[in-house]
Coordinates of C-alpha atoms in Angstrom, one line a residue:
Chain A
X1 CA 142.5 169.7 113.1
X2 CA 142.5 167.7 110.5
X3 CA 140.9 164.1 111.7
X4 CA 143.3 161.5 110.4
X5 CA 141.4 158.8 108.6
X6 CA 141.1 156.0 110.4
X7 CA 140.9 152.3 109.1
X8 CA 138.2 151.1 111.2
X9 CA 134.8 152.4 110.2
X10 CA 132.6 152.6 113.7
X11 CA 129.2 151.2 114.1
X12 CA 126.6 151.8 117.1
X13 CA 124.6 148.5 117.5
X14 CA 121.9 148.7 120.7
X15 CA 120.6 145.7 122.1
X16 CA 117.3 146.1 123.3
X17 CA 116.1 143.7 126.2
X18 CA 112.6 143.1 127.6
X19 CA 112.8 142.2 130.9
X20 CA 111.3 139.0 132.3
X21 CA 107.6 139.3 133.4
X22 CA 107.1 136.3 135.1
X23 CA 109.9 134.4 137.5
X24 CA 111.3 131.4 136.2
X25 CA 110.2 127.8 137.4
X26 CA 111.7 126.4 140.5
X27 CA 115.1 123.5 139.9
X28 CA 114.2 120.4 141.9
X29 CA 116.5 121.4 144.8
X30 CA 115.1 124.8 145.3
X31 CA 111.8 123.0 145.8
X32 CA 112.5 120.2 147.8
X33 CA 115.0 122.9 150.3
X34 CA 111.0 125.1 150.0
X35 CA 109.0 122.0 151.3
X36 CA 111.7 121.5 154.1
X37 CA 111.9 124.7 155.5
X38 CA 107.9 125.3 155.2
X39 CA 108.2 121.9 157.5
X40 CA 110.6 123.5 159.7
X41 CA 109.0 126.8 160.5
X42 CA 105.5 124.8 161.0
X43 CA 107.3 122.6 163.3
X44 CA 108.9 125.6 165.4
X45 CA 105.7 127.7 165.9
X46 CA 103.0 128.1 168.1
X47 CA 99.6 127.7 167.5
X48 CA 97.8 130.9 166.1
X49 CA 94.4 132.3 167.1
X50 CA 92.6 130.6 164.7
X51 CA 94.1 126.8 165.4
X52 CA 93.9 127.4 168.8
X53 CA 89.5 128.3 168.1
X54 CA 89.8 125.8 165.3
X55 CA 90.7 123.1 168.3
X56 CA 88.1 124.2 170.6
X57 CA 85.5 124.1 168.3
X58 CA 86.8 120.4 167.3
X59 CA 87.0 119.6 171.2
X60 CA 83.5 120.9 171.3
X61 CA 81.9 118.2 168.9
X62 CA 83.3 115.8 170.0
X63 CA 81.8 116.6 173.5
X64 CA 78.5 117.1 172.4
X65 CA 78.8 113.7 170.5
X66 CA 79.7 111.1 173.2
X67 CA 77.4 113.1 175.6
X68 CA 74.3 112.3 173.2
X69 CA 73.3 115.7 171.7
X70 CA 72.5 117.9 174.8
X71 CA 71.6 121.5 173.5
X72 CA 71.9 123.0 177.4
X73 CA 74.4 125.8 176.0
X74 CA 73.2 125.8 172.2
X75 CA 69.6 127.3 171.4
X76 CA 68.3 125.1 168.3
X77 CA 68.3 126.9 164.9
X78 CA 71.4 129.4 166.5
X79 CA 74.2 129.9 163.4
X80 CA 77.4 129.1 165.0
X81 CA 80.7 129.4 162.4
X82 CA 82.8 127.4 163.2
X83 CA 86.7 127.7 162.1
X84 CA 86.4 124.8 159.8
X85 CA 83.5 126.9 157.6
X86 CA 85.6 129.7 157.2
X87 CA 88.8 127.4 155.9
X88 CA 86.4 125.8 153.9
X89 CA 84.6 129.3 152.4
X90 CA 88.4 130.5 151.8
X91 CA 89.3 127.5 150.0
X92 CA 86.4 127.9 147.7
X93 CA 87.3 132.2 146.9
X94 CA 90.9 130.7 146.0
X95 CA 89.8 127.9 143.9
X96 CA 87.4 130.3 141.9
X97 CA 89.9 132.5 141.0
X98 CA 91.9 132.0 137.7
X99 CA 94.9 133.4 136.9
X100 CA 96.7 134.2 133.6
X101 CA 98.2 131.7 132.4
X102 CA 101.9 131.4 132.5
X103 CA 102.2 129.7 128.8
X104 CA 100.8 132.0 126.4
X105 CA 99.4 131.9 123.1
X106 CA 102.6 133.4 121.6
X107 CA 104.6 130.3 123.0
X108 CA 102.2 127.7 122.0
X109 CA 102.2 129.3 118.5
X110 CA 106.1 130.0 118.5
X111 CA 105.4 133.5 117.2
X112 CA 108.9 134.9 117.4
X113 CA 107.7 138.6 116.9
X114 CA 105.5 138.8 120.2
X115 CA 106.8 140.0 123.0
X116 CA 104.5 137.9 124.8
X117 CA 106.4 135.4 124.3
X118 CA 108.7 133.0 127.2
X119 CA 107.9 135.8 130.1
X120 CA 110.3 133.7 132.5
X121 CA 113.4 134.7 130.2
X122 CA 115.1 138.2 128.8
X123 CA 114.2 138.6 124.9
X124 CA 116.6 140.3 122.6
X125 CA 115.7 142.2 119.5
X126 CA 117.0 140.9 116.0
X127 CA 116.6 143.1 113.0
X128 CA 117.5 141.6 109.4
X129 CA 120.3 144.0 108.0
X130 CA 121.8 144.3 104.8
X131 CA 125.7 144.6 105.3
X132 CA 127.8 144.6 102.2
X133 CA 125.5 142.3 99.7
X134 CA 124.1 140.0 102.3
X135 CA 121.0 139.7 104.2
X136 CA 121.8 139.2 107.9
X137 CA 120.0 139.2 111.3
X138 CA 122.1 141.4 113.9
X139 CA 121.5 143.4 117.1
X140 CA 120.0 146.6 115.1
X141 CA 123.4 148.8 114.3
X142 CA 123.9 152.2 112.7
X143 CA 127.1 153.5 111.4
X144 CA 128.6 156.2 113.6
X145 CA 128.6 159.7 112.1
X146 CA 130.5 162.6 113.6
X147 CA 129.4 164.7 116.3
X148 CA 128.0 162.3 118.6
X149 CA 128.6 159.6 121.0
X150 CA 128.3 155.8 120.1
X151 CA 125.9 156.0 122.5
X152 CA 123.7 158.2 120.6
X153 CA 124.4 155.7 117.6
X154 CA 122.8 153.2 119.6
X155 CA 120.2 155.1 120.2
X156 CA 119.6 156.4 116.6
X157 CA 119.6 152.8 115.7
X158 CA 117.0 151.6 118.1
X159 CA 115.1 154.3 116.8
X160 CA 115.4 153.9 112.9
X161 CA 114.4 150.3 113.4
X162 CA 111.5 150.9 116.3
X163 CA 110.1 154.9 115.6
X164 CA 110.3 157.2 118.1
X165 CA 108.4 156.4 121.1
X166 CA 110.2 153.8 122.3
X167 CA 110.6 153.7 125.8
X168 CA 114.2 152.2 126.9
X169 CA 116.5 152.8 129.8
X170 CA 120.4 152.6 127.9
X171 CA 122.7 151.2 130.7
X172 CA 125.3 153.9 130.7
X173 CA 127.7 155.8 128.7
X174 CA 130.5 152.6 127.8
X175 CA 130.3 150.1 125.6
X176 CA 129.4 146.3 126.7
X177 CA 130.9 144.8 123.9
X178 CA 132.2 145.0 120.7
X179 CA 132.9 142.6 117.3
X180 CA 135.8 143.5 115.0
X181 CA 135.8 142.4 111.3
X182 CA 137.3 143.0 108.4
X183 CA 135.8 143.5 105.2
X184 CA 136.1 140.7 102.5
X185 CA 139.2 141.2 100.4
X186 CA 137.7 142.7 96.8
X187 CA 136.5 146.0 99.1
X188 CA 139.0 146.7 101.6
X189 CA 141.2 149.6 100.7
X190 CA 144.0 150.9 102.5
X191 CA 141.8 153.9 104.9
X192 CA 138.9 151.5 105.4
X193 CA 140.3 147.8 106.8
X194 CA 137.4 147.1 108.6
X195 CA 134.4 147.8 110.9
X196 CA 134.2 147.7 114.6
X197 CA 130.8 147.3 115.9
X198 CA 130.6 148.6 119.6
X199 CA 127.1 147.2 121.5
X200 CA 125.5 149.1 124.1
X201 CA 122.7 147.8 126.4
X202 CA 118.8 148.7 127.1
X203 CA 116.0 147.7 129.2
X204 CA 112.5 147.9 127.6
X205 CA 110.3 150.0 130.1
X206 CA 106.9 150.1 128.1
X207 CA 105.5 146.8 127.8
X208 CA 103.4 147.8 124.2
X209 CA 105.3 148.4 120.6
X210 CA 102.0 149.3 119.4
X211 CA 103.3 152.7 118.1
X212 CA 106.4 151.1 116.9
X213 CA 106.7 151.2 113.1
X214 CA 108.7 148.2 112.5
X215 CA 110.1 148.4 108.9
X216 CA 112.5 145.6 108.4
X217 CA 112.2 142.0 110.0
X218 CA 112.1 141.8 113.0
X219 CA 112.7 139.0 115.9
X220 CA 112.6 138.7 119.6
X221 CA 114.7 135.8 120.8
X222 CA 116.3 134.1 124.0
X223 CA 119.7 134.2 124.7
X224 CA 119.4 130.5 123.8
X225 CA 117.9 131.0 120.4
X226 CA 120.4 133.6 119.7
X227 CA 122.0 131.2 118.2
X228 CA 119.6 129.9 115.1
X229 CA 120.1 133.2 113.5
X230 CA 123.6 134.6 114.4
X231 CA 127.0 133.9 113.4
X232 CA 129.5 132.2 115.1
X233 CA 132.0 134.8 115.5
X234 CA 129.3 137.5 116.0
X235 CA 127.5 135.1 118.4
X236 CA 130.4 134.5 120.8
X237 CA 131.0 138.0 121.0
X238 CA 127.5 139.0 122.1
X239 CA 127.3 135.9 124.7
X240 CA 129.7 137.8 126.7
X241 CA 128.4 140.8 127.6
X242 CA 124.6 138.6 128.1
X243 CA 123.5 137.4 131.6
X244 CA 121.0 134.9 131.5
Chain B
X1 CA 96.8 227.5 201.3
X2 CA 93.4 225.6 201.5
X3 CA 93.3 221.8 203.6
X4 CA 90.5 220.1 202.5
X5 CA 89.3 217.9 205.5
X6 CA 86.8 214.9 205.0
X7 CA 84.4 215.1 207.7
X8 CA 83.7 210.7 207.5
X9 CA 85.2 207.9 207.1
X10 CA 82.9 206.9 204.3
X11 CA 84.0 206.2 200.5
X12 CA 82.0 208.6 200.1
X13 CA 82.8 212.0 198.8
X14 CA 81.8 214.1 201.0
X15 CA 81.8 217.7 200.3
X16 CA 84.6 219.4 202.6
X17 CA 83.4 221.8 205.4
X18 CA 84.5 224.7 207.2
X19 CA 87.5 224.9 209.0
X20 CA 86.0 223.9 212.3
X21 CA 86.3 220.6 211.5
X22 CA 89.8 220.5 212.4
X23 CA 90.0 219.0 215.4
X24 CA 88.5 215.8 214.7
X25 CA 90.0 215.6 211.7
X26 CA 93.6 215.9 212.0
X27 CA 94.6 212.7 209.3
X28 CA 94.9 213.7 205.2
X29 CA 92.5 211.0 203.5
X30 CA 94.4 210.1 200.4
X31 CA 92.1 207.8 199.3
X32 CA 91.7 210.0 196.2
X33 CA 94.3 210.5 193.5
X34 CA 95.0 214.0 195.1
X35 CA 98.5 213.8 193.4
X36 CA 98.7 212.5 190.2
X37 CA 101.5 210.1 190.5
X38 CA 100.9 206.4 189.0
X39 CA 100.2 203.3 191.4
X40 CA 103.7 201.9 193.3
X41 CA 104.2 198.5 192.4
X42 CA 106.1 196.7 195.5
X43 CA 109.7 196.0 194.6
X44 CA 109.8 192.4 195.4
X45 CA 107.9 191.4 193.1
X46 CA 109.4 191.9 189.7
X47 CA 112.2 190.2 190.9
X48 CA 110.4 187.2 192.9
X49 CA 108.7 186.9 188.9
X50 CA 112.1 186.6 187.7
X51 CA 113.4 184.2 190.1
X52 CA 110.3 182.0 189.1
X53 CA 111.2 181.7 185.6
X54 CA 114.4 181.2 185.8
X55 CA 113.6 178.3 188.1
X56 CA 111.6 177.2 185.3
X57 CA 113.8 177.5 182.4
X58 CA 116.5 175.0 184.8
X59 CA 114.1 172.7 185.0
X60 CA 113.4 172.9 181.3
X61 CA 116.7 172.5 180.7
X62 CA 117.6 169.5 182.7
X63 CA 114.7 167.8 181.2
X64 CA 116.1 168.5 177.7
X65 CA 119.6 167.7 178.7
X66 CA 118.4 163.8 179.7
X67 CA 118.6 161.1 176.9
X68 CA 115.3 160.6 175.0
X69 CA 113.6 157.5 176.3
X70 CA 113.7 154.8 173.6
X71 CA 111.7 153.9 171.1
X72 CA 110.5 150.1 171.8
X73 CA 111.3 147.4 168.8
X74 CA 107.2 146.1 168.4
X75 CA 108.9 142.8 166.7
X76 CA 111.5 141.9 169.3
X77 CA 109.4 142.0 172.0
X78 CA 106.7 138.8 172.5
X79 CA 103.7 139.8 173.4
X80 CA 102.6 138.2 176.5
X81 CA 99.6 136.3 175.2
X82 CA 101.9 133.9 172.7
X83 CA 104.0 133.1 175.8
X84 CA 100.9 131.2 177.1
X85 CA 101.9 126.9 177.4
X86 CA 98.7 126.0 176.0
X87 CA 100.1 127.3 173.0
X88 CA 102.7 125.0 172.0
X89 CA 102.2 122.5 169.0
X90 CA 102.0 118.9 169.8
X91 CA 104.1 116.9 167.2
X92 CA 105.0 113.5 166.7
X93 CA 109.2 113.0 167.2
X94 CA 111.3 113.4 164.1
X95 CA 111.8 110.1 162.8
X96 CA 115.8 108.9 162.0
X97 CA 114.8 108.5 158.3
X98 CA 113.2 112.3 158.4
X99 CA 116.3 113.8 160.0
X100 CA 118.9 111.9 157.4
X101 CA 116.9 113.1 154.7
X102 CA 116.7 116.6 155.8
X103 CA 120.9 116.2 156.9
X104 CA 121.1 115.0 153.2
X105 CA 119.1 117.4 151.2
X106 CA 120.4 120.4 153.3
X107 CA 124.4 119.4 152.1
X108 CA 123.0 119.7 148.5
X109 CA 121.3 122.7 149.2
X110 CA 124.5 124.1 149.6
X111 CA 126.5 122.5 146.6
X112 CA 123.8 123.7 145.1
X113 CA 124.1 127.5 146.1
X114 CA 128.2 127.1 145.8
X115 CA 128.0 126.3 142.0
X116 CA 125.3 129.0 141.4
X117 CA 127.8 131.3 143.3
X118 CA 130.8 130.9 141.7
X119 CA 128.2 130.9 138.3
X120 CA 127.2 134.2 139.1
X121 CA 130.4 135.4 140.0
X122 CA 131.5 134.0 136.9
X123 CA 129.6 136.1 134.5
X124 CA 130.0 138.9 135.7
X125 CA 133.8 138.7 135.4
X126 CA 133.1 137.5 131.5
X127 CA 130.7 140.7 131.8
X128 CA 133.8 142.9 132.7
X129 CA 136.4 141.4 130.7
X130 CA 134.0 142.0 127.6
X131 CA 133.4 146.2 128.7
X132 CA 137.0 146.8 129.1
X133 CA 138.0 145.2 126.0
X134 CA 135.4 147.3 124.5
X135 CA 136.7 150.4 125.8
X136 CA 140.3 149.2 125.1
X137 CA 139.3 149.3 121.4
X138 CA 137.2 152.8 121.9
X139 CA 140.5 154.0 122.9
X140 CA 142.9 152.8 120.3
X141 CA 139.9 154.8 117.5
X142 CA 139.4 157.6 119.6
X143 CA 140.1 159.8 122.5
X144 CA 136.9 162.3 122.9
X145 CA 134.6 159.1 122.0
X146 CA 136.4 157.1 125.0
X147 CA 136.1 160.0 127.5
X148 CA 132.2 160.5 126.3
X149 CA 131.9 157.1 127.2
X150 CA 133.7 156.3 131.0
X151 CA 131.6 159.8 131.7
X152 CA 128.8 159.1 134.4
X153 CA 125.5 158.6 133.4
X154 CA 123.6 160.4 136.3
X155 CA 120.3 159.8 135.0
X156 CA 121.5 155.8 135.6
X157 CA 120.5 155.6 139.5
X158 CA 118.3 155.7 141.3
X159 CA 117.4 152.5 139.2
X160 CA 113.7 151.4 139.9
X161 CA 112.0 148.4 138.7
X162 CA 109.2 146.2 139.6
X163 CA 110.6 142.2 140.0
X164 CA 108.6 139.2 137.9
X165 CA 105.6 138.3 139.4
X166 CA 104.3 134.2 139.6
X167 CA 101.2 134.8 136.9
X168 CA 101.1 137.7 134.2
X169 CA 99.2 140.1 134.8
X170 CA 95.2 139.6 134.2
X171 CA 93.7 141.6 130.9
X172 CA 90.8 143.5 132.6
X173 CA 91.0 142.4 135.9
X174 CA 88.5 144.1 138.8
X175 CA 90.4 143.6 142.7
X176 CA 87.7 143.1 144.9
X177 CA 87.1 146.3 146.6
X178 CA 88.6 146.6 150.2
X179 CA 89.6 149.3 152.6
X180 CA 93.2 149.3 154.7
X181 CA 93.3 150.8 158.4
X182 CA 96.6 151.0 159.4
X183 CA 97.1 150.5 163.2
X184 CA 100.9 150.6 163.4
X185 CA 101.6 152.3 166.8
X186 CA 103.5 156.0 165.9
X187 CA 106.3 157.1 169.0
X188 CA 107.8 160.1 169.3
X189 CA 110.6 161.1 171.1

């Protein structure tokens, strides 16, 4: 059968997320109700083994103070541990150790095409497209040709913009969104009114792009920075279907 | 017909003599297989045997038939040694300033939680609304597109992934080395 043409041309746009790495910072409430209920639980428990030998030991000294140093029970040069050595030697292991830093380079720098970048927050990829005779950034989209699903257009267009061996977990069959326009007057005809562009979801499961051959301009931004590079129209449609 | 008399009483074999033996010797020794029949086991016993096991296999069952003895919970059950007095934390009283505070704080802990709640809840409704219009729109194109997309995705779930840690990871990082003995008592039923 004959497909009647239709007046909407269909686009498959994917948009790619990288998952954050590191959890977010703490909101003044959440650490004040932490503090209290580290309080409470001290408060409601018992002592453990090592308060409890902590307090002998500390008992001990004392003794042995106020009664004027009598080694009776102590042979001289006899290595005792006491509780308070160990806290101390633990204290010292943690203090060596250095961590990675939470900042990186990337967000010092404001390198918008490292992933490394904000590791508390989901990143989105922005490609610079060419629709019509402008230069746009958009969710990476690829027009929908017959014989597949939109979700394989989504896929198609993660890869044409990232190569191959991109690793990426697509949420499902159904669309998440989708942003209807219609062309500017001087090309719309009567079979071809508009586009619709139909946005499916992914979650970035390798952590390096190092094999990805990125052609066109690319971005990685915030949900909050979506909005230095995307329309308003296109914008509010893509907030929607975005958790932050 | 010959009769073989044996002239003691001996195990022995002892070579049969002559007929004039006979009077002493009136009793047939049969101590020797003389007729080849195999040994009579007594009848009792077969079924005294049987009786046994199926003594057994009542016992077997009633044991089976009584409910399995329960696994004890390790956490809910204190061990005796924290129940000791000497155990218990000396602290000074709450002051009335601590416990306002702590009244205080917890009541905005939980206008706190509400709003993030109903945030939550919020989005995900936005989330919805957005995938139905999608699929609203799907429909209107096309039919065989819309049911390629409300299909299942079974490779979807089970969906596995490891939460944010506090630091990123550590670029050639060596853990000390360490070994784990596991001592978690194992019951069977």
């Amino acid at each position: 059968t004959a497909a009647a043409t239709r007046p909407w041309r269909l686009f498959g746009a994917m948009c790619l997320l990288r998952l954050p790495r590191i959890t977010q910072p703490l909101q003044k409430e959440e650490e004040e109700m932490a503090a209290l209920m580290e309080q409470i639980e001290l408060e409601k428990s018992h002592y453990s083994d090592h308060e409890i030998r902590k307090l002998q030991e500390e008992e001990q000294l004392r003794r042995r103070k106020e009664s004027a140093y009598d080694d009776e029970d102590e042979a001289p040069g006899k290595m005792v541990i006491m509780a308070q050595d160990l806290e101390e030697k633990w204290e010292q292991k943690l203090l060596s150790f250095k961590a990675a830093p939470r900042i990186t380079d990337a967000d010092k720098n404001n390198n918008r095409t490292s992933l490394n970048r904000k590791l508390d927050s989901n990143l989105m990829l922005l490609v610079k497209q060419k629709i019509g005779n402008q230069e746009l950034w958009l969710l990476p989209q690829v027009e929908w040709q017959p014989g597949e699903t939109l979700r394989g257009t989504a896929e198609r267009a993660m890869s044409t913009f990232l190569g191959d061996h991109i690793q990426a977990k697509v949420l499902g069959n159904a669309p998440y969104g989708i942003y209807k326009y219609k062309f500017p007057r001087a090309i719309r005809t009567e079979d071809n009114v508009g586009a619709k562009v139909f946005f499916f979801k992914a979650f970035l499961q390798s952590s390096d792009l190092s094999q990805a051959e990125l052609k066109e301009d690319y971005l990685w931004v915030t949900k909050d920075e979506l909005g230095d590079y995307l329309k308003s129209e296109y914008l509010k449609k893509v907030n929607r279907f975005l958790l932050d | 017909c010959l009769f073989f008399f044996l002239s003691s009483w001996l195990p022995q074999m002892v070579p049969s003599r002559g007929s004039h033996w006979q009077s002493s010797l009136l009793t047939l020794r049969a101590s020797l297989p003389m007729r080849a029949q195999p040994k009579k086991k007594k009848k009792v016993d077969p079924r005294r045997e049987q009786a046994q096991k199926d003594r057994m296999k009542k016992k077997i069952k009633k044991l089976e038939k009584a409910a399995p003895e329960m696994i004890p919970i390790e956490d809910f059950v204190t061990p005796p040694k924290y129940l000791d007095n000497s155990r218990v934390r000396s602290l000074p009283p709450l002051s009335f300033e601590e416990t306002e505070r702590r009244v205080l704080l917890m009541k905005r802990w939980c206008l706190f939680k509400q709003k993030q709640d109903k945030a939550e809840k919020q989005a995900i409704q936005t989330l919805i609304a957005a995938q139905q219009e999608a699929l609203k729109e799907l429909r209107l194109e096309s039919e065989e597109l819309y049911q390629a997309a409300i299909r299942r995705d079974e490779g979807l779930f089970p969906f596995e992934r490891e939460g944010p840690n506090y630091t990123p990871p550590l670029p050639g990082y060596d853990p000390p080395e360490g070994k784990c003995v596991d001592i978690t008592k194992v019951y069977t039923q």
